[in-house]
CSV table of C-alpha atoms and ligand atoms in Angstrom, one decimal:
chain,number,residue,atom,x,y,z
A,30,MET,CA,-30.8,-42.6,10.6
A,31,ASN,CA,-29.9,-44.1,7.3
A,32,GLN,CA,-27.4,-42.7,4.9
A,33,THR,CA,-29.8,-40.0,3.3
A,34,GLU,CA,-31.5,-38.8,6.5
A,35,HIS,CA,-29.9,-35.9,8.2
A,36,ASN,CA,-30.9,-32.9,10.2
A,37,LYS,CA,-29.9,-30.3,7.6
A,38,LYS,CA,-27.9,-28.2,9.8
A,39,LEU,CA,-25.2,-26.1,8.2
A,40,PHE,CA,-22.0,-24.6,9.8
A,41,ILE,CA,-20.0,-22.3,7.7
A,42,GLU,CA,-16.7,-20.7,8.4
A,43,THR,CA,-15.6,-17.7,6.3
A,44,VAL,CA,-12.2,-16.0,6.0
A,45,GLY,CA,-10.8,-13.6,3.4
A,46,CYS,CA,-12.3,-10.5,1.8
A,47,GLN,CA,-15.7,-9.0,1.5
A,48,MET,CA,-16.1,-11.0,-1.6
A,49,ASN,CA,-16.0,-14.1,0.4
A,50,VAL,CA,-18.4,-12.6,3.0
A,51,LEU,CA,-20.9,-12.0,0.2
A,52,ASP,CA,-20.3,-15.4,-1.3
A,53,SER,CA,-21.1,-17.1,2.0
A,54,GLU,CA,-24.3,-15.1,2.4
A,55,LEU,CA,-25.4,-16.2,-1.0
A,56,VAL,CA,-24.6,-19.9,-0.5
A,57,VAL,CA,-26.2,-20.0,2.9
A,58,ALA,CA,-29.3,-18.4,1.3
A,59,ALA,CA,-29.4,-21.0,-1.4
A,60,LEU,CA,-29.0,-24.0,1.0
A,61,ARG,CA,-31.7,-22.5,3.3
A,62,GLN,CA,-34.0,-22.6,0.2
A,63,ASP,CA,-33.0,-26.3,0.2
A,64,GLY,CA,-34.3,-26.6,3.8
A,65,TYR,CA,-31.0,-26.2,5.7
A,66,GLU,CA,-30.7,-24.3,8.9
A,67,LEU,CA,-27.6,-22.4,10.0
A,68,THR,CA,-25.9,-23.3,13.2
A,69,ASP,CA,-22.9,-21.7,14.9
A,70,ASN,CA,-22.0,-24.9,16.6
A,71,HIS,CA,-20.2,-27.3,14.2
A,72,LYS,CA,-20.9,-30.2,16.6
A,73,LEU,CA,-24.6,-30.0,15.7
A,74,ALA,CA,-23.9,-29.6,12.0
A,75,ASP,CA,-24.2,-32.4,9.4
A,76,THR,CA,-22.8,-30.0,6.7
A,77,ILE,CA,-19.6,-28.0,7.3
A,78,LEU,CA,-18.3,-25.5,4.7
A,79,PHE,CA,-15.1,-23.6,4.7
A,80,ASN,CA,-15.1,-20.5,2.6
A,81,THR,CA,-11.3,-20.0,2.0
A,82,CYS,CA,-8.8,-17.4,1.1
A,83,SER,CA,-5.3,-17.9,-0.6
A,84,VAL,CA,-4.0,-14.4,-0.5
A,85,ARG,CA,-1.4,-15.2,2.2
A,86,GLU,CA,0.1,-18.6,3.3
A,87,ARG,CA,-1.2,-18.0,6.8
A,88,ALA,CA,-4.9,-17.8,5.7
A,89,GLU,CA,-4.4,-21.3,4.0
A,90,GLU,CA,-2.5,-22.9,6.9
A,91,LYS,CA,-5.2,-21.9,9.2
A,92,ILE,CA,-7.8,-23.6,7.1
A,93,TYR,CA,-5.8,-26.8,6.7
A,94,SER,CA,-5.3,-26.9,10.4
A,95,GLN,CA,-9.0,-26.4,11.1
A,96,LEU,CA,-9.8,-29.1,8.5
A,97,GLY,CA,-7.4,-31.4,10.5
A,98,ARG,CA,-9.6,-31.0,13.5
A,99,PHE,CA,-12.4,-32.8,11.7
A,100,LYS,CA,-10.4,-35.8,10.6
A,101,TYR,CA,-12.1,-38.2,12.9
A,102,SER,CA,-15.5,-36.7,13.1
A,103,LYS,CA,-16.8,-38.8,10.3
A,104,GLN,CA,-16.1,-42.0,12.3
A,105,THR,CA,-18.9,-40.9,14.7
A,106,ARG,CA,-20.9,-39.0,12.3
A,107,PRO,CA,-21.1,-40.9,9.0
A,108,ASN,CA,-23.5,-38.4,7.6
A,109,LEU,CA,-21.3,-35.5,7.9
A,110,VAL,CA,-20.4,-33.6,4.7
A,111,ILE,CA,-17.3,-31.3,4.7
A,112,GLY,CA,-16.7,-28.9,2.0
A,113,VAL,CA,-14.0,-26.4,1.0
A,114,MET,CA,-15.2,-23.6,-1.2
A,115,GLY,CA,-13.6,-20.4,-2.5
A,116,CYS,CA,-10.3,-19.2,-3.5
A,117,MET,CA,-8.2,-22.0,-1.9
A,118,ALA,CA,-10.6,-24.6,-3.6
A,119,GLN,CA,-9.8,-23.0,-6.9
A,120,LYS,CA,-6.1,-22.7,-6.3
A,121,ASP,CA,-5.4,-26.1,-4.5
A,122,GLN,CA,-8.0,-28.2,-6.2
A,123,LYS,CA,-7.3,-32.0,-5.8
A,124,LEU,CA,-4.5,-31.2,-3.5
A,125,ILE,CA,-7.1,-30.5,-0.8
A,126,PHE,CA,-8.3,-34.2,-1.0
A,127,GLN,CA,-4.6,-35.3,-0.6
A,128,ARG,CA,-3.9,-33.0,2.3
A,129,ALA,CA,-7.2,-33.6,4.0
A,130,PRO,CA,-8.7,-37.0,2.8
A,131,HIS,CA,-11.9,-36.6,4.8
A,132,VAL,CA,-12.9,-33.6,2.7
A,133,ASP,CA,-15.9,-34.5,0.5
A,134,LEU,CA,-16.2,-31.4,-1.7
A,135,VAL,CA,-14.1,-28.7,-3.4
A,136,VAL,CA,-15.9,-25.9,-5.0
A,137,GLY,CA,-14.0,-23.0,-6.7
A,138,THR,CA,-15.3,-19.3,-6.7
A,139,GLY,CA,-16.8,-19.9,-10.2
A,140,GLN,CA,-19.1,-22.9,-9.3
A,141,LEU,CA,-20.8,-21.6,-6.0
A,142,ALA,CA,-24.3,-21.9,-7.6
A,143,GLU,CA,-23.8,-25.6,-7.8
A,144,ILE,CA,-23.1,-26.1,-4.1
A,145,PRO,CA,-26.7,-27.3,-3.2
A,146,ARG,CA,-26.6,-29.9,-5.9
A,147,LEU,CA,-23.1,-31.1,-5.1
A,148,VAL,CA,-23.8,-31.4,-1.3
A,149,GLY,CA,-26.9,-33.6,-2.2
A,150,GLU,CA,-24.7,-35.6,-4.6
A,151,VAL,CA,-22.1,-36.3,-1.8
A,152,ARG,CA,-24.8,-37.1,0.6
A,153,ASN,CA,-26.7,-39.5,-1.6
A,154,ASN,CA,-23.8,-41.3,-3.4
A,155,ARG,CA,-20.9,-40.6,-0.9
A,156,ASP,CA,-18.9,-39.6,-3.9
A,157,ARG,CA,-16.3,-37.0,-3.8
A,158,GLN,CA,-17.1,-33.8,-5.7
A,159,LEU,CA,-14.6,-31.5,-7.4
A,160,ALA,CA,-15.9,-28.3,-9.3
A,161,VAL,CA,-13.4,-25.7,-10.3
A,162,SER,CA,-12.8,-23.3,-13.2
A,163,LEU,CA,-10.2,-23.4,-15.9
A,164,GLY,CA,-6.7,-22.1,-15.2
A,165,ARG,CA,-5.9,-18.6,-16.8
A,166,ARG,CA,-3.9,-20.3,-19.6
A,167,ASP,CA,-6.1,-23.4,-20.0
A,168,GLY,CA,-8.3,-21.9,-22.8
A,169,SER,CA,-9.3,-18.8,-24.7
A,170,ARG,CA,-10.1,-15.8,-22.7
A,171,THR,CA,-13.9,-16.4,-23.4
A,172,GLU,CA,-13.5,-20.1,-22.4
A,173,VAL,CA,-11.7,-19.2,-19.2
A,174,SER,CA,-14.2,-16.3,-18.4
A,175,GLN,CA,-17.2,-18.6,-18.9
A,176,SER,CA,-15.8,-21.2,-16.5
A,177,PHE,CA,-16.0,-18.5,-13.8
A,178,GLN,CA,-19.6,-17.7,-13.4
A,179,SER,CA,-20.6,-14.7,-11.4
A,180,TYR,CA,-22.9,-15.9,-8.6
A,181,ASP,CA,-25.5,-13.5,-7.7
A,182,PRO,CA,-28.8,-15.1,-7.0
A,183,LEU,CA,-31.8,-13.6,-5.3
A,184,ARG,CA,-30.9,-12.0,-2.0
A,185,ASP,CA,-32.1,-13.4,1.3
A,186,PRO,CA,-32.5,-10.6,3.8
A,187,GLU,CA,-32.2,-12.9,6.8
A,188,MET,CA,-28.6,-13.8,5.9
A,189,ARG,CA,-27.1,-10.3,6.3
A,190,PRO,CA,-25.5,-9.4,9.6
A,191,SER,CA,-27.2,-6.1,9.4
A,192,PRO,CA,-30.6,-5.6,7.7
A,193,TYR,CA,-29.7,-2.1,6.7
A,194,GLN,CA,-26.4,-2.9,5.0
A,195,ALA,CA,-25.6,-5.1,2.0
A,196,TYR,CA,-22.8,-5.8,-0.5
A,197,VAL,CA,-23.4,-5.9,-4.2
A,198,ARG,CA,-20.9,-7.4,-6.5
A,199,ILE,CA,-20.4,-5.3,-9.6
A,200,MET,CA,-17.5,-7.2,-11.1
A,201,ILE,CA,-15.6,-10.5,-10.7
A,202,GLY,CA,-12.0,-11.5,-11.3
A,203,CYS,CA,-8.9,-9.3,-11.9
A,204,ASP,CA,-6.7,-8.8,-15.0
A,205,LYS,CA,-4.0,-6.7,-13.2
A,206,PHE,CA,-1.7,-9.6,-12.4
A,207,CYS,CA,0.3,-7.8,-9.7
A,208,THR,CA,3.3,-10.2,-9.5
A,209,TYR,CA,2.8,-11.2,-5.9
A,210,CYS,CA,-1.0,-11.9,-6.0
A,211,VAL,CA,-3.1,-15.1,-6.6
A,212,VAL,CA,-6.4,-13.3,-7.1
A,213,PRO,CA,-6.3,-13.3,-10.9
A,214,MET,CA,-5.9,-17.1,-10.7
A,215,THR,CA,-8.5,-17.7,-7.9
A,216,ARG,CA,-11.1,-15.4,-9.2
A,217,GLY,CA,-10.4,-15.5,-13.0
A,218,PRO,CA,-10.7,-12.8,-15.7
A,219,GLU,CA,-12.2,-9.5,-14.9
A,220,GLN,CA,-15.8,-9.3,-15.8
A,221,SER,CA,-18.2,-6.5,-15.1
A,222,ARG,CA,-21.9,-7.3,-14.4
A,223,PRO,CA,-24.5,-5.5,-16.5
A,224,PRO,CA,-25.7,-2.2,-14.9
A,225,SER,CA,-29.4,-3.2,-15.4
A,226,GLU,CA,-28.7,-6.4,-13.3
A,227,ILE,CA,-27.0,-4.5,-10.5
A,228,TYR,CA,-29.8,-2.0,-10.5
A,229,ARG,CA,-32.3,-4.6,-10.1
A,230,GLU,CA,-30.4,-6.1,-7.2
A,231,VAL,CA,-30.1,-2.8,-5.5
A,232,VAL,CA,-33.8,-2.2,-5.9
A,233,ALA,CA,-34.6,-5.7,-4.5
A,234,LEU,CA,-32.3,-4.9,-1.5
A,235,LYS,CA,-33.9,-1.5,-0.9
A,236,ASP,CA,-37.4,-3.4,-0.9
A,237,GLN,CA,-35.9,-5.5,1.9
A,238,GLY,CA,-35.0,-2.5,3.9
A,239,VAL,CA,-31.3,-2.0,3.0
A,240,GLN,CA,-30.2,1.6,3.4
A,241,GLU,CA,-26.3,1.3,2.8
A,242,ILE,CA,-24.9,-0.4,-0.4
A,243,THR,CA,-21.2,-1.3,-0.7
A,244,LEU,CA,-20.3,-2.1,-4.3
A,245,LEU,CA,-17.6,-4.8,-4.5
A,246,GLY,CA,-14.8,-5.4,-7.0
A,247,GLN,CA,-11.2,-6.3,-6.8
A,248,THR,CA,-10.6,-3.1,-8.8
A,249,VAL,CA,-14.0,-1.7,-8.5
A,250,ASN,CA,-13.2,1.5,-10.3
A,251,SER,CA,-12.1,-0.4,-13.3
A,252,TYR,CA,-15.7,-1.4,-13.9
A,253,LYS,CA,-16.7,-1.2,-17.5
A,254,HIS,CA,-19.8,-2.6,-19.2
A,255,THR,CA,-21.2,-1.9,-22.5
A,256,GLU,CA,-25.1,-2.4,-22.8
A,257,ASN,CA,-27.3,-1.4,-25.7
A,258,GLY,CA,-24.3,0.5,-27.2
A,259,LYS,CA,-23.7,2.5,-24.1
A,260,GLN,CA,-20.5,2.1,-22.0
A,261,SER,CA,-21.0,2.5,-18.4
A,262,ARG,CA,-18.2,3.1,-15.9
A,263,LEU,CA,-18.3,3.2,-12.0
A,264,ALA,CA,-19.4,6.9,-12.1
A,265,ASP,CA,-22.4,6.1,-14.2
A,266,LEU,CA,-23.4,3.2,-12.0
A,267,LEU,CA,-23.1,5.4,-8.8
A,268,GLU,CA,-25.5,7.8,-10.5
A,269,LEU,CA,-27.9,5.0,-11.4
A,270,ILE,CA,-28.1,3.7,-7.9
A,271,HIS,CA,-28.1,7.1,-6.4
A,272,ASP,CA,-31.6,7.5,-8.0
A,273,VAL,CA,-33.0,4.6,-5.9
A,274,ASP,CA,-35.3,6.2,-3.1
A,275,GLY,CA,-34.6,4.5,0.3
A,276,ILE,CA,-30.9,3.9,-0.5
A,277,LYS,CA,-29.2,6.4,1.8
A,278,ARG,CA,-25.5,5.6,1.6
A,279,ILE,CA,-23.3,4.1,-1.2
A,280,LYS,CA,-19.6,3.0,-0.9
A,281,PHE,CA,-17.3,1.0,-3.1
A,282,VAL,CA,-14.2,-1.0,-2.6
A,283,THR,CA,-11.4,-1.6,-3.6
A,284,SER,CA,-10.1,1.1,-5.9
A,285,TYR,CA,-7.1,0.8,-8.2
A,286,PRO,CA,-5.0,3.9,-8.3
A,287,LYS,CA,-4.6,4.2,-12.0
A,288,ASP,CA,-8.4,4.1,-12.7
A,289,MET,CA,-9.1,7.0,-10.1
A,290,THR,CA,-10.6,9.1,-13.0
A,291,VAL,CA,-11.7,12.8,-12.6
A,292,ASP,CA,-15.3,11.9,-13.5
A,293,LEU,CA,-15.5,9.3,-10.7
A,294,LEU,CA,-14.2,11.9,-8.2
A,295,GLN,CA,-16.8,14.3,-9.6
A,296,ALA,CA,-19.5,11.8,-8.9
A,297,LEU,CA,-18.2,11.5,-5.4
A,298,ARG,CA,-18.4,15.1,-5.0
A,299,ASP,CA,-21.7,15.7,-6.6
A,300,LEU,CA,-23.8,12.6,-5.4
A,301,PRO,CA,-24.6,13.3,-1.7
A,302,LYS,CA,-25.2,9.6,-0.8
A,303,VAL,CA,-21.8,8.5,-1.9
A,304,ALA,CA,-19.5,8.3,1.1
A,305,HIS,CA,-16.4,10.3,1.0
A,306,TYR,CA,-14.1,7.3,1.5
A,307,LEU,CA,-11.8,5.6,-0.8
A,308,HIS,CA,-9.7,2.4,-0.2
A,309,VAL,CA,-6.9,2.8,-2.7
A,310,PRO,CA,-4.0,0.7,-1.9
A,311,LEU,CA,-0.5,2.0,-2.6
A,312,GLN,CA,1.3,-1.3,-1.7
A,313,HIS,CA,4.8,0.4,-1.7
A,314,GLY,CA,6.5,3.8,-1.6
A,315,CYS,CA,9.6,2.9,-3.7
A,316,ASP,CA,9.3,2.9,-7.6
A,317,GLU,CA,11.5,-0.1,-8.0
A,318,MET,CA,9.4,-2.2,-5.7
A,319,LEU,CA,6.2,-0.9,-7.6
A,320,LYS,CA,7.7,-1.9,-10.9
A,321,ARG,CA,8.7,-5.3,-9.6
A,322,MET,CA,5.2,-5.8,-8.2
A,323,LYS,CA,3.8,-4.7,-11.7
A,324,ARG,CA,1.4,-2.3,-10.0
A,325,GLY,CA,1.5,-0.1,-13.2
A,326,TYR,CA,2.0,3.3,-11.6
A,327,THR,CA,4.7,5.2,-9.9
A,328,VAL,CA,5.0,7.0,-6.6
A,329,ALA,CA,4.7,10.2,-8.5
A,330,ASP,CA,1.4,9.0,-10.3
A,331,TYR,CA,0.1,8.1,-6.8
A,332,ARG,CA,0.9,11.4,-5.5
A,333,GLU,CA,-0.9,13.1,-8.4
A,334,MET,CA,-3.8,11.0,-7.8
A,335,MET,CA,-3.9,12.0,-4.0
A,336,ALA,CA,-3.7,15.6,-5.1
A,337,ARG,CA,-6.6,15.1,-7.5
A,338,ILE,CA,-8.7,13.4,-4.8
A,339,ARG,CA,-8.0,16.2,-2.3
A,340,GLU,CA,-8.7,18.9,-4.9
A,341,ILE,CA,-12.0,17.5,-6.0
A,342,VAL,CA,-13.2,15.9,-2.9
A,343,PRO,CA,-11.7,17.8,0.0
A,344,GLY,CA,-11.7,15.9,3.3
A,345,CYS,CA,-12.2,12.6,1.6
A,346,SER,CA,-10.9,9.7,3.9
A,347,ILE,CA,-8.4,7.5,2.1
A,348,SER,CA,-7.1,4.2,3.3
A,349,SER,CA,-4.4,2.0,1.8
A,350,ASP,CA,-2.7,-1.4,1.8
A,351,PHE,CA,1.0,-2.1,2.1
A,352,ILE,CA,3.2,-5.0,1.6
A,353,VAL,CA,6.4,-5.0,3.6
A,354,GLY,CA,9.3,-7.4,2.9
A,355,PHE,CA,8.7,-7.9,-0.8
A,356,CYS,CA,11.4,-9.6,-2.9
A,357,GLY,CA,14.6,-7.4,-2.9
A,358,GLU,CA,13.1,-4.8,-0.5
A,359,THR,CA,16.1,-2.9,1.1
A,360,GLU,CA,16.0,-0.9,4.2
A,361,GLN,CA,16.2,2.2,2.0
A,362,ALA,CA,13.1,1.0,0.1
A,363,HIS,CA,11.3,0.2,3.2
A,364,GLN,CA,12.0,3.8,4.5
A,365,LYS,CA,10.4,5.1,1.2
A,366,SER,CA,7.2,3.3,2.1
A,367,MET,CA,7.4,4.8,5.6
A,368,GLU,CA,7.8,8.2,4.0
A,369,LEU,CA,4.7,7.7,2.0
A,370,VAL,CA,2.6,6.6,4.9
A,371,ARG,CA,3.7,9.8,6.7
A,372,GLU,CA,3.0,12.0,3.7
A,373,CYS,CA,-0.3,10.6,2.6
A,374,ARG,CA,-1.7,10.5,6.1
A,375,PHE,CA,-4.1,7.5,5.4
A,376,LYS,CA,-7.0,7.2,7.5
A,377,ASN,CA,-6.1,3.6,8.1
A,378,SER,CA,-3.6,1.1,6.4
A,379,PHE,CA,-3.7,-2.6,6.2
A,380,ILE,CA,-0.1,-3.8,6.4
A,381,PHE,CA,1.0,-7.3,5.3
A,382,LYS,CA,4.2,-9.2,5.3
A,383,TYR,CA,5.0,-10.5,1.9
A,384,SER,CA,3.9,-14.1,1.5
A,385,GLU,CA,5.2,-16.0,-1.5
A,386,ARG,CA,2.4,-17.6,-3.5
A,387,SER,CA,3.0,-20.4,-6.0
A,388,GLY,CA,1.9,-19.8,-9.4
A,389,THR,CA,2.5,-16.0,-9.2
A,390,ARG,CA,5.2,-14.2,-11.3
A,391,ALA,CA,7.0,-13.1,-8.2
A,392,ALA,CA,7.4,-16.8,-7.0
A,393,ALA,CA,8.7,-17.7,-10.4
A,394,ASN,CA,11.0,-14.7,-10.9
A,395,PHE,CA,12.2,-13.2,-7.6
A,396,PRO,CA,13.7,-14.9,-4.5
A,397,ASP,CA,11.8,-14.3,-1.2
A,398,ASP,CA,14.8,-13.0,0.2
A,399,VAL,CA,13.8,-10.8,3.2
A,400,PRO,CA,14.1,-12.7,6.4
A,401,ASP,CA,11.0,-13.1,8.5
A,402,GLU,CA,12.3,-11.2,11.4
A,403,VAL,CA,13.1,-8.3,9.2
A,404,LYS,CA,9.6,-8.5,7.6
A,405,LYS,CA,8.1,-8.5,11.1
A,406,ARG,CA,10.1,-5.6,12.2
A,407,ARG,CA,9.2,-3.6,9.2
A,408,ASN,CA,5.6,-4.6,9.7
A,409,ASN,CA,5.6,-3.3,13.2
A,410,GLU,CA,7.4,-0.1,12.4
A,411,MET,CA,4.9,0.8,9.8
A,412,LEU,CA,1.8,-0.2,11.9
A,413,ASP,CA,3.2,2.0,14.8
A,414,LEU,CA,3.5,5.0,12.4
A,415,GLN,CA,0.0,4.4,10.9
A,416,ASN,CA,-1.6,4.0,14.3
A,417,ALA,CA,-0.1,7.2,15.4
A,418,ILE,CA,-1.4,9.1,12.4
A,419,SER,CA,-4.9,7.3,12.7
A,420,ALA,CA,-5.0,8.4,16.4
A,421,GLU,CA,-4.2,12.0,15.6
A,422,ASP,CA,-6.8,12.0,12.8
A,423,ASN,CA,-9.4,10.5,15.1
A,424,ALA,CA,-8.7,13.0,18.0
A,425,ASP,CA,-9.8,15.7,15.3
A,426,PHE,CA,-13.3,14.2,15.6
A,427,ILE,CA,-13.6,14.9,19.3
A,428,GLY,CA,-16.4,17.4,19.8
A,429,ARG,CA,-17.6,17.2,16.1
A,430,GLU,CA,-21.1,16.2,15.1
A,431,VAL,CA,-21.3,13.6,12.3
A,432,GLU,CA,-24.0,11.7,10.7
A,433,VAL,CA,-23.8,8.0,11.3
A,434,LEU,CA,-26.0,5.0,10.2
A,435,VAL,CA,-26.8,3.0,13.4
B,507,SAH,N1,-7.8,-6.2,-5.1
B,507,SAH,C1,-7.2,-5.5,-4.1
B,507,SAH,C2,-6.5,-6.4,-3.1
B,507,SAH,C3,-6.8,-7.7,-2.9
B,507,SAH,S1,-5.8,-8.7,-1.9
B,507,SAH,C4,-6.3,-4.5,-4.6
B,507,SAH,O1,-5.7,-4.7,-5.6
B,507,SAH,O2,-5.9,-3.5,-3.9
B,507,SAH,C5,-5.8,-7.6,-0.5
B,507,SAH,C6,-4.4,-7.2,-0.1
B,507,SAH,O3,-3.6,-8.2,0.3
B,507,SAH,C7,-3.5,-6.5,-1.2
B,507,SAH,O4,-3.9,-5.1,-1.4
B,507,SAH,C8,-2.2,-6.6,-0.8
B,507,SAH,O5,-1.7,-5.7,0.0
B,507,SAH,C9,-2.2,-7.9,0.1
B,507,SAH,N2,-1.5,-9.0,-0.6
B,507,SAH,C10,-2.0,-9.7,-1.8
B,507,SAH,N3,-1.1,-10.6,-2.1
B,507,SAH,C11,-0.2,-10.7,-1.1
B,507,SAH,C12,1.0,-11.5,-0.9
B,507,SAH,N4,1.4,-12.4,-1.7
B,507,SAH,N5,1.7,-11.3,0.4
B,507,SAH,C13,1.3,-10.3,1.2
B,507,SAH,N6,0.2,-9.5,1.0
B,507,SAH,C14,-0.5,-9.7,-0.1
B,508,SF4,FE1,-4.3,-8.8,-6.9
B,508,SF4,FE2,-3.3,-6.7,-8.1
B,508,SF4,FE3,-5.6,-7.6,-8.8
B,508,SF4,FE4,-5.5,-6.4,-6.4
B,508,SF4,S1,-5.2,-5.5,-8.5
B,508,SF4,S2,-6.5,-8.3,-6.9
B,508,SF4,S3,-3.5,-7.0,-5.8
B,508,SF4,S4,-3.6,-8.7,-8.9
B,509,F3S,FE1,-8.6,-14.1,-0.4
B,509,F3S,FE2,-9.8,-14.7,-2.6
B,509,F3S,FE3,-10.5,-12.4,-1.3
B,509,F3S,S1,-7.7,-14.9,-2.1
B,509,F3S,S2,-8.6,-11.8,-0.4
B,509,F3S,S3,-10.8,-14.4,-0.5
B,509,F3S,S4,-10.5,-12.8,-3.5
């Protein structure tokens, strides 16, 4: 084979949140239009992509160690193209080439549309390619926003794990700047997609046989878009999509506690296709910690929100995320988080040990002072508590009849 001939087989590894799952689906669909075929065996592939996450250090370390495994592959497979895309690409940029010199391609979350062209470029010229967006302080808001392009091309039904379920992005980015979090840097400014575009995508998905739609956004209920002089919020969007015949169920993740408005909850109550499920992370049960995290609400605000949900949508399932071992977390503060887990009786909680991320305000301002063994113990304690609550809750379903989508 000469340099440009290759078998067009693509292997992709995806870690991180639902946004990444969707991004991978879209990138694979675009490469398939370019003649690529997907393989689940990296040894057969001539193009290997890693869709990465930066939210915790461990997620990054895993990718770097996987990349390390391909260090010598190019000696025997000169046509191999190795690319890193997604959040770690945006965060680490050139550093990836330094840490893994055999990587050919680094593509941030805002440049995914360019991947087919960039892969071709590498293959034809053996030139390294770097495509990333501006940093949050590297230009005006408009310039930075424009450098993060929402990537939502036509959907390819064959790329979805289930033909009946699909993700639809309604917004990109985040402006909340919780002090521990890299997402505002890796995904850029908060930008909502126009309702007309979202509607068209949902109709196209319905035509492909999709019955369940999950709307995605980092703070999905902060959705706000003005089109033809009319402002739409998430409640309006739910109503719009609800009218699409053939769509049977609608969900949305992840919600931000402060934006859980009455009209959104009423939409949940009044639109039968909308699942009675909310993922609305509390993160911590102590006001001092919440303030230090800059979450923008107090425990009392969260309690009020819980009461509002339970009043308007009785029986609604609520799940949460928690961080244990955040900077300055005392045993007492941790116990307050435990109390809230007990009190709120979440359906489920995702519990994370705090991981310091460079570039965040927490990394700059507060020492990461809770020892790892303590983080581990607090994590396990909370997990045990949540598991016990979930088990009790699940036991309630024994003998009940519910509608499921198979
Ligand atoms: N946009 C979502 C969450 C995105 S990240 C939201 O605001 O809820 C998913 C979860 O990872 C967060 O809810 C948080 O619990 C956790 N997380 C984020 N940054 C973290 C860090 N530096 N260390 C540990 N956990 C973190
Ligand atoms: Fe991160 Fe906070 Fe934005 Fe969620 S709301 S993505 S935790 S900055
Ligand atoms: Fe990770 Fe990026 Fe999602 S940092 S959690 S993949 S937005």
